[in-house]
Coordinates of C-alpha atoms in Angstrom, one line a residue:
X13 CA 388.8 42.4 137.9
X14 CA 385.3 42.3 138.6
X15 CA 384.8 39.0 136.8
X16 CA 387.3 37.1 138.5
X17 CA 386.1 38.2 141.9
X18 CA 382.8 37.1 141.3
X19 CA 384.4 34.1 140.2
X20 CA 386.3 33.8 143.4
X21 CA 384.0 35.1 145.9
X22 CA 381.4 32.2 145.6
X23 CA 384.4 29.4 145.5
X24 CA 385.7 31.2 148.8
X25 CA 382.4 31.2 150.5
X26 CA 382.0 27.3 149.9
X27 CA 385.4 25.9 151.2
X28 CA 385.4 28.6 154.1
X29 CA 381.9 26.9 154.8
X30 CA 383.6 23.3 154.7
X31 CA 386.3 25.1 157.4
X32 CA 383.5 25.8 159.5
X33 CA 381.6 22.7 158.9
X34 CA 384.7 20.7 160.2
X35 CA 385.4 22.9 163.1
X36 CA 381.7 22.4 164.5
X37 CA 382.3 18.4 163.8
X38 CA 384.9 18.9 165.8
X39 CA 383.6 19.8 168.8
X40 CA 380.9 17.6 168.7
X41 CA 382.8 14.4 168.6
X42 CA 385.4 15.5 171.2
X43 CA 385.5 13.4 174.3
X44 CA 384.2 14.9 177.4
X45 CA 385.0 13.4 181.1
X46 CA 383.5 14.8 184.4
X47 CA 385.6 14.4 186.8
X48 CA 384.1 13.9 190.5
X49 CA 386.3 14.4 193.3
X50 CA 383.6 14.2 196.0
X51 CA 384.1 11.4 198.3
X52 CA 381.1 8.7 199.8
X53 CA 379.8 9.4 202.7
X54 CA 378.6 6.6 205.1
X55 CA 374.8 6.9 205.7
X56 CA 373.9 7.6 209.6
X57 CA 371.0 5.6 209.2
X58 CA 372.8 2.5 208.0
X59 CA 373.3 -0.7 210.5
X60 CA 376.3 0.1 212.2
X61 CA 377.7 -3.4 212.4
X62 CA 377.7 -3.5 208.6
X63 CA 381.3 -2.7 207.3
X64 CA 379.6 -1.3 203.6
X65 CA 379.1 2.0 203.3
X66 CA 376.4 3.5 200.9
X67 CA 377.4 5.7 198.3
X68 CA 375.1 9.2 198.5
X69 CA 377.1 11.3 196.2
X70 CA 374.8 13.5 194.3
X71 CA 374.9 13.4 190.6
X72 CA 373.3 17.0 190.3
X73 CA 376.7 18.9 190.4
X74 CA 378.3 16.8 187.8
X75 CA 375.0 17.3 185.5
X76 CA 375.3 21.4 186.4
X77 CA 378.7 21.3 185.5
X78 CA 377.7 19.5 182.1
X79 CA 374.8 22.1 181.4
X80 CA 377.0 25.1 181.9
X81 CA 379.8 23.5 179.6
X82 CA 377.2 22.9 177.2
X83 CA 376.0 26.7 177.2
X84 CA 379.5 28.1 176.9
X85 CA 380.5 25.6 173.6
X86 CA 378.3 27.8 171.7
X87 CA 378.7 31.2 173.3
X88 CA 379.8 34.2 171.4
X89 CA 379.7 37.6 172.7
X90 CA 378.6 39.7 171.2
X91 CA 376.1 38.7 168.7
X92 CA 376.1 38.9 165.0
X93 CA 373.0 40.7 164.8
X94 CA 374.3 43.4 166.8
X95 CA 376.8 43.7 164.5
X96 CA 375.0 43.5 161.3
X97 CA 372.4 46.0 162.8
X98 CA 375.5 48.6 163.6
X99 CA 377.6 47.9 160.1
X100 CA 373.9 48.3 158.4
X101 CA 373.4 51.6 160.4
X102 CA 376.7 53.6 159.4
X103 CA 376.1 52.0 155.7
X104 CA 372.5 53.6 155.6
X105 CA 371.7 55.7 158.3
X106 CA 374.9 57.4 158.1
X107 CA 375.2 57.4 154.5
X108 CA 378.7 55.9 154.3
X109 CA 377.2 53.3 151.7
X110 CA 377.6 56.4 149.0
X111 CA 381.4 55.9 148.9
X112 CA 380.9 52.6 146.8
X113 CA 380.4 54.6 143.7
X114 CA 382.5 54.3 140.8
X115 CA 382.3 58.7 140.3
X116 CA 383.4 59.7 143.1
X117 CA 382.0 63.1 142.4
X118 CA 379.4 63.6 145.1
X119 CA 376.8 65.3 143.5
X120 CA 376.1 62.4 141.0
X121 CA 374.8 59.4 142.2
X122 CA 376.2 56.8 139.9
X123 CA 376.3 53.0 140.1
X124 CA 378.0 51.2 143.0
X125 CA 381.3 49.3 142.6
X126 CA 380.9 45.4 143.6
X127 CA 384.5 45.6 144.3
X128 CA 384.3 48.9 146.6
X129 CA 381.0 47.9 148.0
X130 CA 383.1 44.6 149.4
X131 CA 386.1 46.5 150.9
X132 CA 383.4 49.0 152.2
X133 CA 381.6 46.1 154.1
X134 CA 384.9 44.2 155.0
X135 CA 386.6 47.5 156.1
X136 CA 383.0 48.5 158.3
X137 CA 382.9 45.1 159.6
X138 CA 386.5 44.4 161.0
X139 CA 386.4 47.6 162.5
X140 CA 383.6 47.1 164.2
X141 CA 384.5 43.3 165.1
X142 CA 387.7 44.6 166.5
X143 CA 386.3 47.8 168.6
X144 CA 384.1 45.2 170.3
X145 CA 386.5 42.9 170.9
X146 CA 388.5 45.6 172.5
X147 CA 385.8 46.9 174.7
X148 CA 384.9 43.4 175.8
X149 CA 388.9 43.5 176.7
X150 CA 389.1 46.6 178.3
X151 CA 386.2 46.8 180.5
X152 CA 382.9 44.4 179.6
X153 CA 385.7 41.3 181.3
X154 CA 386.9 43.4 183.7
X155 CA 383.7 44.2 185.3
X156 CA 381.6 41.5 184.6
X157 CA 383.6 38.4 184.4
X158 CA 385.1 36.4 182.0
X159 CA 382.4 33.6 181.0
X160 CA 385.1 30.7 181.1
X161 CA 387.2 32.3 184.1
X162 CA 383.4 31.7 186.0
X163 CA 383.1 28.5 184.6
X164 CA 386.5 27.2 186.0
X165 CA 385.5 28.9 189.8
X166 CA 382.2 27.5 189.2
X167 CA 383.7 23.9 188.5
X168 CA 385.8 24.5 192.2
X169 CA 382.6 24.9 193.6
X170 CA 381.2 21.6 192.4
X171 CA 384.4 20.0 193.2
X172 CA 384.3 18.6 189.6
X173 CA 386.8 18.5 187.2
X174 CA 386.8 18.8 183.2
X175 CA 388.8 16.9 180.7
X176 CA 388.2 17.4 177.3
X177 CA 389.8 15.4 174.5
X178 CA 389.9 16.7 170.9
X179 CA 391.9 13.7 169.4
X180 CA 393.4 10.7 171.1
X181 CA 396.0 12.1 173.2
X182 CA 395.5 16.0 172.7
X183 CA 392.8 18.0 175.1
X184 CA 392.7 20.3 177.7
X185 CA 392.1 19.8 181.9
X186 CA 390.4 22.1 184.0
X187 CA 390.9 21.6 187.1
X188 CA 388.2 21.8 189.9
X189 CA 388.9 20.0 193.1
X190 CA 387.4 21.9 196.0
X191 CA 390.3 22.7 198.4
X192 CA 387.5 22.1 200.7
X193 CA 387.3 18.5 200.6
X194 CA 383.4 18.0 200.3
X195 CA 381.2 20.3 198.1
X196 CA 378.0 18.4 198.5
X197 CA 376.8 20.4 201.7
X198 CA 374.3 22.7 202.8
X199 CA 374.1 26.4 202.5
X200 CA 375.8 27.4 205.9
X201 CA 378.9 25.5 205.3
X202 CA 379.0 26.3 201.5
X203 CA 379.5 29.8 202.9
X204 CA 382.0 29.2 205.5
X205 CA 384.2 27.4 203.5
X206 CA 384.5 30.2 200.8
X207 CA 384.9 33.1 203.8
X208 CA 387.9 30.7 204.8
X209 CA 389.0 30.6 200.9
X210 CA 388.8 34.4 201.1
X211 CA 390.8 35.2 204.0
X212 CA 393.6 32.4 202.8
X213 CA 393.1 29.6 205.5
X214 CA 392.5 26.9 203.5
X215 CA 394.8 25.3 200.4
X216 CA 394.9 26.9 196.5
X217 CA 392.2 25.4 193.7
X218 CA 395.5 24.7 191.8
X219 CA 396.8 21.2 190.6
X220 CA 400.5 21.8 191.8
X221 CA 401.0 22.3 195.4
X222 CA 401.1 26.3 196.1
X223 CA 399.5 26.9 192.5
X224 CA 396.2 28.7 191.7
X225 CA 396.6 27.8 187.8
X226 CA 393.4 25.0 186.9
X227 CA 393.9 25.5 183.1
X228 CA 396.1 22.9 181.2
X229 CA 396.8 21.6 178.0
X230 CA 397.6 18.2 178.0
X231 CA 399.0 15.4 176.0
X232 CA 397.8 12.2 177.9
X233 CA 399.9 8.7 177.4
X234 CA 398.3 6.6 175.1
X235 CA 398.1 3.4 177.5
X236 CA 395.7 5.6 179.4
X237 CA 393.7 6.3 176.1
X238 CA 393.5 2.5 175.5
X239 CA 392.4 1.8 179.0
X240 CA 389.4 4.8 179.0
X241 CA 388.4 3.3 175.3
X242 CA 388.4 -0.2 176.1
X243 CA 385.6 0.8 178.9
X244 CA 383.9 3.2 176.3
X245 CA 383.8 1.1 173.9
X246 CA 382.1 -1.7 176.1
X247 CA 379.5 0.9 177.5
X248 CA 378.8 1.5 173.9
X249 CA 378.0 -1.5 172.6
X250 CA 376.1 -2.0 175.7
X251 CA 373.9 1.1 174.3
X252 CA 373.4 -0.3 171.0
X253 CA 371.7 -3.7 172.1
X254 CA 369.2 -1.2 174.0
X255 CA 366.3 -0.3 171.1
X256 CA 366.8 -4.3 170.4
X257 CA 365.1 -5.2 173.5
X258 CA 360.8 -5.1 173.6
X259 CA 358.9 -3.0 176.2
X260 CA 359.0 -7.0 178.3
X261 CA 362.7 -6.8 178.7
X262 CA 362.8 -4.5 181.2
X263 CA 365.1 -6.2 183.7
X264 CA 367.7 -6.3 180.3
X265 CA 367.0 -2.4 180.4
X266 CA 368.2 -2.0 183.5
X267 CA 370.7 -4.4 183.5
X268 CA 372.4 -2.5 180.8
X269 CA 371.7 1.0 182.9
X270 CA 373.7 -0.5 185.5
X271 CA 376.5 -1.0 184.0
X272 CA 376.9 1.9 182.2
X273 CA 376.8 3.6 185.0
X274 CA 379.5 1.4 186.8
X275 CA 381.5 2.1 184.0
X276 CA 380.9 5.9 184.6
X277 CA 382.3 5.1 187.9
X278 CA 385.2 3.2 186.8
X279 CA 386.1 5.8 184.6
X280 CA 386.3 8.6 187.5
X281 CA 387.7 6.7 189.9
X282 CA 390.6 5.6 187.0
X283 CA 391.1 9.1 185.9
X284 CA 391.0 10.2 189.8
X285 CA 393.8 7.6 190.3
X286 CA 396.0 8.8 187.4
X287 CA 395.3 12.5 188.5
X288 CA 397.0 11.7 191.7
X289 CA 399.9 10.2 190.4
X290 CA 398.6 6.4 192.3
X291 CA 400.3 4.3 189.0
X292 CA 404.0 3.6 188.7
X293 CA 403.6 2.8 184.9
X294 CA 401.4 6.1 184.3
X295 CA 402.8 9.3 185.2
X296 CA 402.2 12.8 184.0
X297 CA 404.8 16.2 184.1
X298 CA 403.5 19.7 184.3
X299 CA 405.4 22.3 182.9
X300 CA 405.4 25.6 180.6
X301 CA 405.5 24.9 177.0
X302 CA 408.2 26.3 175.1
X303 CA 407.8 29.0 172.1
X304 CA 409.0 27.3 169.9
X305 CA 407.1 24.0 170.3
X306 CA 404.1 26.8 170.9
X307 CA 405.0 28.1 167.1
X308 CA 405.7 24.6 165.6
X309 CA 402.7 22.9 167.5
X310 CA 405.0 20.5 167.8
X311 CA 403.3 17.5 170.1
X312 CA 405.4 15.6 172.2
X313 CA 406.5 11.6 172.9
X314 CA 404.0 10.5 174.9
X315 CA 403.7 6.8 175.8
X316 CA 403.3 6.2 179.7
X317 CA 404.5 10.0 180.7
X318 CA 402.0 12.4 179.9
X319 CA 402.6 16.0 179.7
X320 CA 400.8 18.8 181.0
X321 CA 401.5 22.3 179.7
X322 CA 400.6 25.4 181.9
X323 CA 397.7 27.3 179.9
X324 CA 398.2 30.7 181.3
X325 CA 396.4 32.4 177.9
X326 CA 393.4 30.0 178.5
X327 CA 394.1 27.9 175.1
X328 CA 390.8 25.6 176.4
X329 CA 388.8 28.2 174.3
X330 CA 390.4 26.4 171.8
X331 CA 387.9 23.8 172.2
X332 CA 385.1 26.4 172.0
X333 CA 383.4 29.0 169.6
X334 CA 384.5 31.8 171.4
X335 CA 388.1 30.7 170.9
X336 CA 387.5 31.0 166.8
X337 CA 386.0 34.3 166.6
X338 CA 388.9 35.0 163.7
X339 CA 387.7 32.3 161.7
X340 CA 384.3 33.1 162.5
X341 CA 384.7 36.3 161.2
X342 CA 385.6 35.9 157.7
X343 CA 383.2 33.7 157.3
X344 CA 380.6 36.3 158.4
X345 CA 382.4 38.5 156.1
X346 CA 382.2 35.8 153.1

């Protein structure tokens, strides 16, 4: 038995370390779009008989919005070491790393087991793993916040919405839209709109009318994949020709600058549009998803409907570490 563990063990280790090396590909080549709803404002300064109006919509909140989803793709909680320190404790400190002997008499201390010592260490470490869990369940969320709970309000706040694909028609929307109208404002106002918020004289952060629900699943039409490609795909090739041009070309530079970030804006304002239901041959539904399509995965006909299934369990952690800490676990354990 101990031969063909040893055997095992080391072929286990190496395809659960492909597993992992695919799920980290994976969310590094997912699709992110930022999602501004925050409206121009005309300047006050501008000549008033001039029908134009200049755009002075602050990037910042959209970069802020990027940074925090950054930070939370690779957040775990709690830390291995942590964990490792407390299994290593109990093995050592507490002597528990005795039980691993082949005698079990225990006034002989006889060679360990390689078998035993592994169920010792898988047995110490999922209990641990799931204790934590627990607590983090029971009171550490409770009291201090869930970390993507705080990014969603945090996205309301910004009045900046999330839409993250994971293949060509699968990802999940978080929804941000400030029922305020207008988040880029000073400090006062900031504050008076969320006292209003508080005391319920002002709309719901929801997408549906009379909804507070900003997590989705969705399955988005494939015309409206072609359309957000056919941009990408020109802003990218746009990128490429960039290292070809000399420190001289520096009006090509910017050129190129320029319309990738038109493009940016094309993208929002396109994604904005299908948000709000504005085309008759794009059109999205919102409901729950059933159990059994839940059990199946099964993923439905999408063409020019799109479907948007009600994520009450918070399936975006899909998308993130945090929502593999199973997987992550036995490969800790491996």
């Amino acid at each position: 038995q101990r031969e063909y563990l040893t055997y095992f063990m080391p072929v286990a280790c190496w395809f659960k370390l492909l597993d992992l090396l695919f799920l980290v590909y994976r969310q590094s080549t997912q699709d992110i779009f930022l999602i501004d709803w925050e409206r121009a404002k005309s300047d006050p300064q501008a000549d008033s008989s001039s029908t134009d109006t200049v755009s002075n919509v602050s990037v910042w909140r959209s970069i802020h919005a990027a940074s925090k989803l950054l930070h939370l793709q690779t957040h775990r909680r709690p830390l291995l070491e942590i964990r490792l320190l407390v299994v290593l404790f109990f093995l050592y400190g507490a002597d528990v790393a005795q039980y691993d002997q082949k005698d079990p008499n225990p006034n002989y201390k006889g060679p360990s087991h390689y078998l035993l010592r592994f169920g010792l260490v898988s047995l110490l470490y999922g209990f641990f793993a799931a204790a934590t869990e627990a607590s983090l369940w029971l009171f550490f969320n409770r009291y201090f916040g869930d970390p993507v709970a705080q990014f969603v309000d945090l996205l309301s706040v910004l009045n900046v919405s999330v839409l993250t694909m994971d293949s060509a028609s699968h990802g999940y929307y978080l929804h941000g839209r400030s029922p305020h109208g207008f988040a880029d404002v000073n400090m006062t106002t900031l504050l008076d709109n969320l006292t209003k918020e508080e005391a319920n004289q002002t709309g719901l952060r929801g997408l549906e009318d009379g909804s507070d629900l900003q997590t989705f699943e969705v399955f988005m039409p494939s015309k409206l994949r072609q359309q957000l490609d056919k941009v990408l795909l020109n802003t990218i090739r746009q990128d490429a020709e960039l290292p070809r041009a000399t420190a001289s070309d520096r009006q090509m530079i910017a050129l190129a600058r320029a319309k990738s970030s038109r493009a940016q804006t094309t993208i929002n304002s396109y994604l904005i549009a299908f948000l709000e239901k504005s085309f008759r041959d794009l059109d999205y539904s919102i409901t729950d998803r059933a159990f059994v399509d839940k059990l199946t995965d099964r993923t439905p006909v999408v063409a020019t409907r799109g479907v948007f299934y009600r994520d009450q369990g918070q399936s975006f952690k899909e998308s993130l570490l945090c929502g593999h800490e199973m997987n992550l676990l036995l490969g800790e354990l491996l």
